[in-house]
Amino acid sequence: MWRFTTFLANDDADNDGLKNQKEIELGKDPFTPDNERPIADAGTNQTAALGQTVKLDGSASRDPEGLEITFQWTFVEKPAGSGVAISNGTNAIATFTADVAGSYTLQLVVNDGYQDSLPVQIIVATASTPVADAGPSRNVIKGQVAVLDGSESYDPEGSMITFQWSFVEIPAGSAVTDASLSDRASPKPTFTPDVNGVYKVQLVVANKDAESPADEVSITAASPDVPPNAEAGPDQYAKAGSVVNLDGSGSYDPDKAPQALLSYLWSFTSQPNGSLLTDNDITARTTDKPGFTPQMDGPYDLKLTVSDGTYSSDDAVRVTASGTNIPPNARAGIDLMIRLGSEAVLDGTGSNDPDSDLQTLTYVWTFVHVPAESVLTNGDIVNASTAAPSFIPDVAGAYILQLAVSDGSNVSFDNVAVTAKPVRISGAAVVYPQAPYLASFTLDITGLVSPTGSLKYYYSKTRMTFVATSISSVSISGKDITIVGNGTINGTGTYGFTTTIADANPDSIAIVIKKTDGSTYFSTGPLAVSKGNVLVYP
């Protein structure tokens, strides 16, 4: 058994011939002065983008007695799969690069030559950096509306993103500015090029934590002769030894001149090492839908050249071939434009798995972007785990959805845009319920959500004019319209009304006006429109 005690020691430290007596505690270095523990300061918790170099700053660490200190940074915890190491981990300033999404817990210990500080920890949480895709460069007609398309932008972690477009270059003499964009925060804004030349537009997307690097697109305006636009179709995965079908049918000529039809020519630009395919191995290579058979694993890059007889343009597509465990091809369908309030039915049935004839794929649809005023969430996507889900937009604007398709081993993604246009109901009609009386009806209403507009009805038999003062709701079933609101009769009172317009031939109109007590003031019954027409359109 160890026993701890003290003992007396004599010394003559001051060399005066007199010995001094000291009480020394057993276990303590008699030549080490009393020492206070140093204090480590690792800074505050941080948020970093995936792939960002993170700066660790322990320079606020100190020793109460002013002794020089050394540093030691270590990881306490890293996200699964991370292989990152700390650079300059024995310095006050150290760094590491976040290589996997998740939280990194780091610890700093400092030492003053006698003892370590208490360890302190900070957490560095990664925020995924979204990816901006400003769409393909295009040729357009000067003076006509050009549509930008950032709908393939996304966030790797599935967070919602916002959009911000701006011009970085315009042709000399152009008066176009950022204000010329129809909506800088939309995934698909428009502008009208006012002179010939190249307009370079920049897109930055952001999630709640980080912004993407900017992506640029060039819009080239010309008049009177405009070059065509080549569209070689989406990249795809394929099975080596099986025919791959290419699709350039999306190519188009803005001015359809000098010849109405485009000519096509496909060619290889690169192949896997050892592949001996030539351009002549592309079947029907002068059509919009050729094919070829990859013989080896690896990427095959092809170029599509389209010509309008005077000008030509190119586009590229990559086909990645493999023999086994081939990723599926996600196909989210074509972009949609619908009336606000209508159901958007999505179509992912074009998705496929190159190495399976059974098409045993699973589907997950999520929102990438919704308009600022929308309150929709992923929970509002009906049958989101099927190939053909649906949702109903709640405000006008562009909605971007992502389709994730899995074959059980690999996942691929594709986006689709749904644009909900505000409903506009307009018309002017003269109706003749019975001779010799005259009834007239006019309306001009915009929107299903918080609708605005005007409605007026006059019937000479009763000599009454009803004018809507507010419109509370508009509903559409097929092409039939129901409008509800309040109004006045001959400029006085407050009366509720319901107007139904049936899309018959000719249109028929029924208007029911009620007193404030709920009783019916009068009902016109269905009145056939004999002049004019009511239109419903986005």
XYZ file of C-alpha atoms in Angstrom:
538
model
C 0.000 0.000 0.000
C 1.223 3.448 -0.907
C 1.165 6.092 1.765
C 1.466 9.804 0.942
C 3.087 12.125 3.469
C 5.402 15.098 3.647
C 9.013 15.425 4.616
C 11.379 18.253 5.527
C 14.265 19.234 3.286
C 17.148 21.561 4.014
C 18.816 23.693 1.359
C 21.072 26.671 1.068
C 19.514 28.198 -2.023
C 20.720 31.735 -1.247
C 24.307 30.613 -0.536
C 24.485 32.428 2.772
C 25.669 29.411 4.663
C 22.282 28.994 6.338
C 20.105 26.121 5.445
C 16.408 26.792 4.816
C 13.858 24.204 5.823
C 11.008 23.421 3.358
C 8.052 21.113 3.672
C 7.763 19.133 0.438
C 4.600 17.240 -0.541
C 5.351 13.753 -1.764
C 4.422 13.324 -5.441
C 5.000 16.980 -6.374
C 8.010 18.080 -8.371
C 9.896 20.292 -5.869
C 11.396 22.242 -8.782
C 8.069 23.093 -10.520
C 6.379 26.322 -9.453
C 2.605 26.410 -8.774
C 0.919 26.444 -12.240
C -2.521 27.510 -13.436
C -4.171 25.469 -16.176
C -4.177 27.155 -19.655
C -7.494 27.991 -21.288
C -8.469 26.725 -24.757
C -10.796 28.773 -26.983
C -11.900 27.038 -30.202
C -14.178 29.835 -31.374
C -17.902 29.486 -32.095
C -19.891 26.849 -33.927
C -19.862 27.298 -37.705
C -21.899 26.517 -40.794
C -20.011 25.634 -43.954
C -20.943 24.659 -47.478
C -20.180 21.168 -48.690
C -16.691 21.257 -50.224
C -15.763 24.461 -48.416
C -12.444 24.821 -46.584
C -13.287 25.531 -42.941
C -11.016 27.785 -40.868
C -10.514 26.741 -37.238
C -9.322 29.600 -35.060
C -7.907 28.909 -31.605
C -5.921 32.152 -31.396
C -8.037 33.407 -28.477
C -6.670 30.574 -26.289
C -4.386 31.806 -23.475
C -2.329 30.973 -20.430
C -3.177 32.957 -17.262
C 0.521 33.248 -16.430
C 1.529 34.287 -19.931
C 3.359 31.088 -20.726
C 3.716 30.017 -24.339
C 1.143 27.440 -25.365
C 0.962 24.715 -27.974
C -2.158 23.568 -29.836
C -3.745 20.252 -30.735
C -6.897 20.051 -32.910
C -8.627 16.672 -33.295
C -11.906 15.308 -34.650
C -14.295 13.943 -32.051
C -16.914 12.951 -34.617
C -17.311 13.116 -38.409
C -20.207 12.218 -40.717
C -20.252 8.629 -41.949
C -18.051 8.251 -45.007
C -15.915 11.308 -44.377
C -12.178 10.814 -44.923
C -11.093 14.359 -44.221
C -8.048 15.224 -42.084
C -7.126 18.438 -40.285
C -4.382 20.557 -41.859
C -1.960 22.340 -39.501
C -3.656 20.688 -36.544
C -0.874 21.791 -34.149
C -1.248 25.476 -34.993
C -3.577 28.098 -33.607
C -5.165 28.344 -37.077
C -6.046 25.008 -38.646
C -8.279 24.003 -41.576
C -10.225 21.098 -43.016
C -12.510 20.618 -46.018
C -16.059 19.382 -45.462
C -16.239 16.375 -47.788
C -19.527 14.827 -46.627
C -22.772 16.495 -45.622
C -23.387 16.417 -41.880
C -21.935 17.684 -38.604
C -18.252 17.695 -37.688
C -17.349 17.901 -33.987
C -13.807 19.184 -33.313
C -11.829 19.480 -30.101
C -9.021 21.847 -29.151
C -6.546 21.243 -26.294
C -3.711 23.655 -25.490
C -0.682 23.039 -23.278
C 1.569 25.532 -21.460
C 4.489 23.155 -20.995
C 3.249 21.889 -17.659
C -0.308 20.742 -18.174
C -3.160 20.517 -20.722
C -6.163 22.767 -20.801
C -9.605 21.374 -20.427
C -10.762 20.297 -23.918
C -13.264 22.523 -25.717
C -15.394 21.519 -28.664
C -17.127 23.215 -31.564
C -19.500 21.867 -34.197
C -19.193 22.636 -37.892
C -22.437 21.794 -39.693
C -22.409 21.583 -43.469
C -25.002 23.407 -45.505
C -25.369 21.889 -48.957
C -24.527 24.248 -51.794
C -27.302 24.309 -54.395
C -26.535 23.968 -58.089
C -27.661 26.605 -60.604
C -28.452 25.522 -64.158
C -29.314 28.497 -66.387
C -30.357 26.247 -69.252
C -28.942 25.847 -72.754
C -27.816 28.782 -74.892
C -30.354 29.626 -77.580
C -30.966 31.665 -80.698
C -34.063 33.888 -80.670
C -35.806 36.443 -82.854
C -35.071 40.078 -82.004
C -38.171 41.820 -80.702
C -39.922 38.619 -79.636
C -40.189 37.307 -76.085
C -37.322 35.022 -75.013
C -37.889 32.546 -72.169
C -35.059 31.690 -69.754
C -35.145 28.270 -68.117
C -33.454 27.458 -64.804
C -35.750 24.550 -64.008
C -32.921 21.989 -63.878
C -31.364 23.756 -60.871
C -31.477 21.790 -57.617
C -30.194 21.358 -54.072
C -28.237 18.127 -53.381
C -29.914 17.720 -49.995
C -33.411 18.314 -51.346
C -33.963 21.753 -49.815
C -36.198 24.303 -51.507
C -34.316 26.878 -53.583
C -34.920 30.442 -54.720
C -33.840 32.054 -57.996
C -32.124 35.327 -58.887
C -31.394 36.290 -62.508
C -29.354 39.235 -63.747
C -27.720 40.390 -66.971
C -23.930 40.290 -67.121
C -23.561 41.410 -70.739
C -25.810 43.030 -73.353
C -25.131 44.083 -76.961
C -24.099 47.641 -77.752
C -27.133 49.865 -78.129
C -29.457 47.646 -76.102
C -31.647 49.270 -73.445
C -32.280 45.945 -71.663
C -31.676 45.955 -67.877
C -32.421 43.588 -65.002
C -35.778 45.347 -64.749
C -36.541 44.044 -68.256
C -36.879 40.531 -66.838
C -40.511 39.614 -66.200
C -39.668 38.176 -62.763
C -36.062 37.879 -61.608
C -37.110 35.448 -58.854
C -38.875 33.052 -61.229
C -37.321 29.825 -62.521
C -38.553 30.796 -66.012
C -38.539 34.572 -66.519
C -38.816 36.283 -69.893
C -37.374 39.343 -71.601
C -37.524 40.898 -75.058
C -34.166 41.467 -76.812
C -34.246 44.876 -78.490
C -31.165 44.668 -80.728
C -29.234 41.915 -82.466
C -26.405 40.365 -80.472
C -25.562 38.223 -77.467
C -27.293 38.698 -74.120
C -25.510 36.898 -71.279
C -27.705 36.213 -68.270
C -26.547 34.929 -64.901
C -28.469 32.681 -62.512
C -27.744 32.230 -58.807
C -29.912 29.907 -56.729
C -29.965 29.700 -52.944
C -31.254 27.509 -50.173
C -31.769 28.747 -46.609
C -28.048 28.511 -45.846
C -25.984 29.007 -48.981
C -25.875 30.402 -52.503
C -24.762 28.533 -55.592
C -21.951 29.610 -57.853
C -23.373 31.605 -60.761
C -24.249 29.863 -64.018
C -24.517 31.795 -67.285
C -26.557 31.353 -70.430
C -26.176 33.176 -73.755
C -29.244 34.280 -75.663
C -28.354 35.373 -79.192
C -30.927 37.605 -80.903
C -30.973 37.985 -84.659
C -33.187 39.355 -87.398
C -34.184 38.666 -90.082
C -32.292 35.348 -90.305
C -32.059 33.347 -87.067
C -29.932 30.192 -86.670
C -31.710 27.021 -85.487
C -31.398 25.476 -82.019
C -30.065 21.928 -81.724
C -31.483 19.783 -78.900
C -29.720 16.416 -78.599
C -31.925 15.199 -75.747
C -31.039 14.311 -72.149
C -27.983 12.334 -71.084
C -28.758 8.694 -70.435
C -27.486 5.407 -69.056
C -27.436 2.391 -71.359
C -26.602 -1.300 -71.433
C -23.471 -2.225 -73.333
C -24.373 -4.385 -76.323
C -27.944 -3.032 -76.558
C -29.284 -0.421 -78.962
C -29.402 3.152 -77.619
C -32.060 5.423 -79.097
C -31.171 9.108 -79.384
C -33.721 11.903 -79.742
C -33.096 15.268 -81.358
C -36.747 15.968 -82.111
C -36.733 18.916 -79.709
C -34.549 20.872 -82.150
C -36.265 23.854 -83.743
C -35.765 26.887 -85.956
C -37.231 30.111 -84.494
C -37.956 31.687 -87.881
C -38.464 28.458 -89.875
C -36.370 29.900 -92.692
C -34.898 29.706 -95.234
C -36.210 26.125 -95.296
C -39.159 24.839 -93.306
C -37.504 21.577 -92.231
C -34.187 21.124 -90.458
C -31.466 18.725 -91.520
C -29.698 16.558 -88.915
C -26.243 15.043 -88.582
C -24.971 13.006 -85.594
C -21.321 12.170 -84.873
C -19.104 10.837 -82.080
C -16.826 13.292 -80.277
C -15.345 10.823 -77.752
C -15.604 7.150 -76.817
C -14.161 4.800 -74.171
C -10.590 3.662 -74.790
C -10.622 0.712 -77.148
C -13.987 1.433 -78.735
C -13.830 1.127 -82.514
C -17.201 2.639 -83.409
C -17.286 5.160 -86.229
C -19.868 7.752 -87.201
C -21.163 5.263 -89.764
C -22.162 2.981 -86.878
C -24.830 5.533 -85.950
C -27.923 4.244 -87.712
C -30.144 6.871 -89.377
C -27.589 9.497 -88.350
C -29.155 12.108 -90.661
C -32.520 11.922 -88.876
C -33.784 13.337 -85.591
C -33.997 9.881 -83.957
C -30.922 7.746 -84.699
C -29.387 4.918 -82.684
C -26.153 3.062 -82.003
C -24.946 0.070 -80.013
C -22.173 0.699 -77.467
C -19.836 -2.308 -77.314
C -17.812 -1.301 -74.236
C -18.420 0.149 -70.802
C -17.841 3.873 -70.461
C -19.051 7.267 -71.697
C -19.917 7.941 -75.345
C -20.195 11.620 -76.256
C -22.126 12.556 -79.383
C -22.763 15.803 -81.217
C -25.933 16.745 -83.053
C -25.634 19.371 -85.796
C -28.835 20.843 -87.196
C -29.056 23.208 -90.158
C -31.760 25.428 -91.597
C -30.002 25.608 -94.965
C -27.994 28.708 -94.096
C -26.998 28.441 -90.445
C -26.300 25.503 -88.154
C -25.972 24.868 -84.433
C -24.678 22.010 -82.270
C -25.679 20.258 -79.080
C -24.076 17.397 -77.164
C -25.387 14.327 -75.347
C -23.583 11.701 -73.247
C -24.488 8.031 -73.143
C -22.835 6.091 -70.303
C -22.797 2.369 -71.015
C -22.290 -0.434 -68.532
C -22.670 -4.185 -68.479
C -24.222 -4.645 -65.046
C -25.985 -2.672 -62.332
C -26.854 0.201 -64.666
C -28.492 3.251 -63.053
C -32.060 4.009 -64.163
C -33.001 6.944 -66.365
C -35.335 9.358 -64.597
C -37.745 11.143 -66.933
C -40.035 13.647 -65.226
C -41.993 14.451 -68.393
C -42.507 17.647 -70.347
C -42.992 21.045 -68.726
C -46.635 21.929 -68.147
C -48.642 25.133 -68.324
C -52.052 25.017 -66.657
C -54.749 27.318 -65.385
C -54.487 28.260 -61.711
C -56.843 26.026 -59.769
C -56.520 23.143 -62.220
C -54.855 19.875 -61.302
C -51.303 19.348 -62.532
C -50.822 15.677 -63.441
C -47.155 14.735 -63.654
C -45.780 11.949 -65.830
C -42.703 9.928 -64.920
C -43.736 6.883 -66.932
C -40.937 7.534 -69.419
C -38.398 6.537 -66.758
C -36.657 3.254 -67.415
C -34.040 0.837 -66.126
C -31.670 -0.254 -68.950
C -30.723 -3.571 -67.309
C -34.224 -4.667 -66.314
C -37.204 -5.600 -68.433
C -39.409 -5.666 -65.364
C -39.306 -1.888 -64.781
C -39.351 -2.478 -61.020
C -38.596 1.153 -60.217
C -39.559 3.250 -57.221
C -40.478 6.922 -57.499
C -40.266 9.903 -55.158
C -41.473 13.380 -56.197
C -40.560 16.502 -54.222
C -40.791 20.250 -54.693
C -37.583 22.050 -55.642
C -39.230 25.491 -55.817
C -42.670 27.005 -55.276
C -43.717 30.658 -55.751
C -43.072 32.928 -52.773
C -46.751 33.172 -51.784
C -47.396 29.434 -52.054
C -47.890 27.361 -48.895
C -47.620 23.999 -50.653
C -45.297 21.353 -49.212
C -44.275 17.893 -50.365
C -47.288 16.584 -48.475
C -49.532 18.292 -51.036
C -48.245 16.041 -53.835
C -50.870 13.327 -54.217
C -49.450 9.824 -54.806
C -45.899 11.194 -54.644
C -44.437 7.671 -54.669
C -45.979 6.757 -58.023
C -45.010 7.473 -61.623
C -47.978 9.797 -62.164
C -48.729 11.989 -59.115
C -50.612 15.273 -59.078
C -50.993 18.520 -57.178
C -53.085 21.681 -57.375
C -51.135 24.970 -57.464
C -52.407 27.460 -54.899
C -50.969 30.637 -56.460
C -49.886 31.681 -59.919
C -46.243 31.115 -60.856
C -43.688 28.417 -61.637
C -43.380 25.221 -59.576
C -40.302 23.011 -60.005
C -40.505 19.356 -58.993
C -37.805 16.712 -58.834
C -38.335 13.050 -59.631
C -35.973 10.570 -57.964
C -36.071 7.117 -59.551
C -34.413 4.133 -57.888
C -33.790 0.589 -59.100
C -32.840 -0.529 -55.589
C -29.130 0.116 -56.088
C -28.838 3.450 -57.895
C -30.875 6.646 -58.008
C -31.191 9.170 -60.832
C -32.989 12.505 -60.943
C -34.904 14.722 -63.340
C -36.852 17.979 -62.935
C -40.054 19.286 -64.453
C -41.602 22.761 -64.388
C -45.306 23.446 -63.923
C -46.427 27.008 -64.620
C -49.805 27.999 -63.212
C -51.229 30.991 -65.044
C -53.847 33.196 -63.425
C -57.285 32.470 -64.810
C -58.751 35.288 -66.842
C -62.451 35.346 -67.555
C -63.630 37.987 -69.947
C -66.587 38.515 -72.166
C -69.348 40.765 -73.341
C -72.762 39.452 -74.181
C -76.188 40.681 -75.105
C -78.982 38.312 -74.208
C -82.650 38.345 -75.171
C -84.660 36.442 -72.566
C -87.918 37.474 -74.209
C -88.949 40.134 -76.674
C -89.120 43.054 -76.421
C -86.920 43.177 -73.321
C -83.152 43.489 -73.418
C -80.612 42.085 -71.005
C -76.913 42.840 -71.176
C -74.079 41.221 -69.267
C -70.362 42.066 -69.150
C -67.484 40.768 -67.063
C -63.691 40.846 -66.844
C -62.276 38.804 -63.963
C -58.722 37.641 -63.231
C -57.645 34.953 -60.823
C -59.040 32.163 -58.701
C -57.163 33.085 -55.537
C -58.219 36.578 -54.382
C -59.964 37.261 -57.697
C -60.402 40.797 -58.951
C -62.430 42.284 -61.750
C -65.819 43.630 -62.740
C -69.282 42.251 -63.438
C -72.364 44.124 -64.616
C -75.846 42.913 -65.457
C -78.786 45.010 -66.772
C -82.340 43.816 -67.496
C -84.716 46.254 -69.139
C -87.848 44.421 -67.947
C -87.125 45.311 -64.327
C -85.060 48.391 -65.177
C -82.441 47.211 -62.751
C -78.682 47.373 -63.060
C -76.643 45.070 -60.874
C -72.934 45.935 -60.454
C -70.520 43.742 -58.513
C -68.597 45.615 -55.809
C -66.496 42.618 -54.753
C -65.785 39.128 -55.995
C -65.102 36.566 -53.291
C -64.573 33.406 -55.348
C -64.316 32.019 -58.847
C -64.535 28.308 -59.562
C -64.209 26.444 -62.817
C -65.463 22.986 -63.679
C -64.284 22.118 -67.133
C -65.210 25.261 -69.047
C -68.148 26.185 -66.800
C -67.622 29.131 -64.470
C -69.221 30.091 -61.149
C -68.617 33.580 -59.733
C -69.672 34.628 -56.218
C -69.558 38.078 -54.635
C -71.477 41.166 -53.535
C -72.883 44.131 -55.420
C -75.432 46.922 -55.668
C -78.743 47.336 -57.477
C -79.136 50.695 -59.172
C -76.198 51.944 -57.095
C -77.554 51.140 -53.626
C -77.665 48.316 -51.088
C -75.524 45.277 -50.553
C -76.624 42.106 -52.285
C -74.976 38.761 -52.666
C -74.845 37.193 -56.079
C -73.982 33.935 -57.766
C -73.369 33.876 -61.512
C -73.060 30.665 -63.473
C -71.828 30.648 -67.050
C -72.268 27.354 -68.847
C -70.123 26.638 -71.864
C -72.922 25.740 -74.238
C -73.512 26.781 -77.831
C -74.299 29.538 -77.343
C -73.123 30.206 -73.775
C -75.843 30.402 -71.137
C -75.802 32.680 -68.102
C -77.735 32.404 -64.851
C -77.513 35.121 -62.192
C -79.113 34.851 -58.746
C -79.152 37.882 -56.451
C -80.080 37.600 -52.789
C -81.166 40.078 -50.145
C -79.113 40.523 -47.016
C -81.547 38.264 -45.141
C -80.723 35.444 -47.577
C -83.997 35.420 -49.489
C -83.848 35.556 -53.257
C -84.394 38.983 -54.719
C -84.658 37.702 -58.206
C -83.273 34.982 -60.338
C -82.941 35.436 -64.035
C -82.828 31.772 -64.884
C -80.582 30.564 -67.693
C -80.206 33.142 -70.428
C -78.736 32.210 -73.755
C -75.955 34.433 -75.030
C -76.871 35.455 -78.559
C -74.057 37.922 -79.078
C -70.504 37.865 -77.801
C -68.745 35.102 -75.918
C -67.222 34.353 -72.526
C -63.606 33.217 -72.604
C -61.560 31.371 -70.006
C -57.827 31.308 -70.552
C -54.512 31.475 -68.683
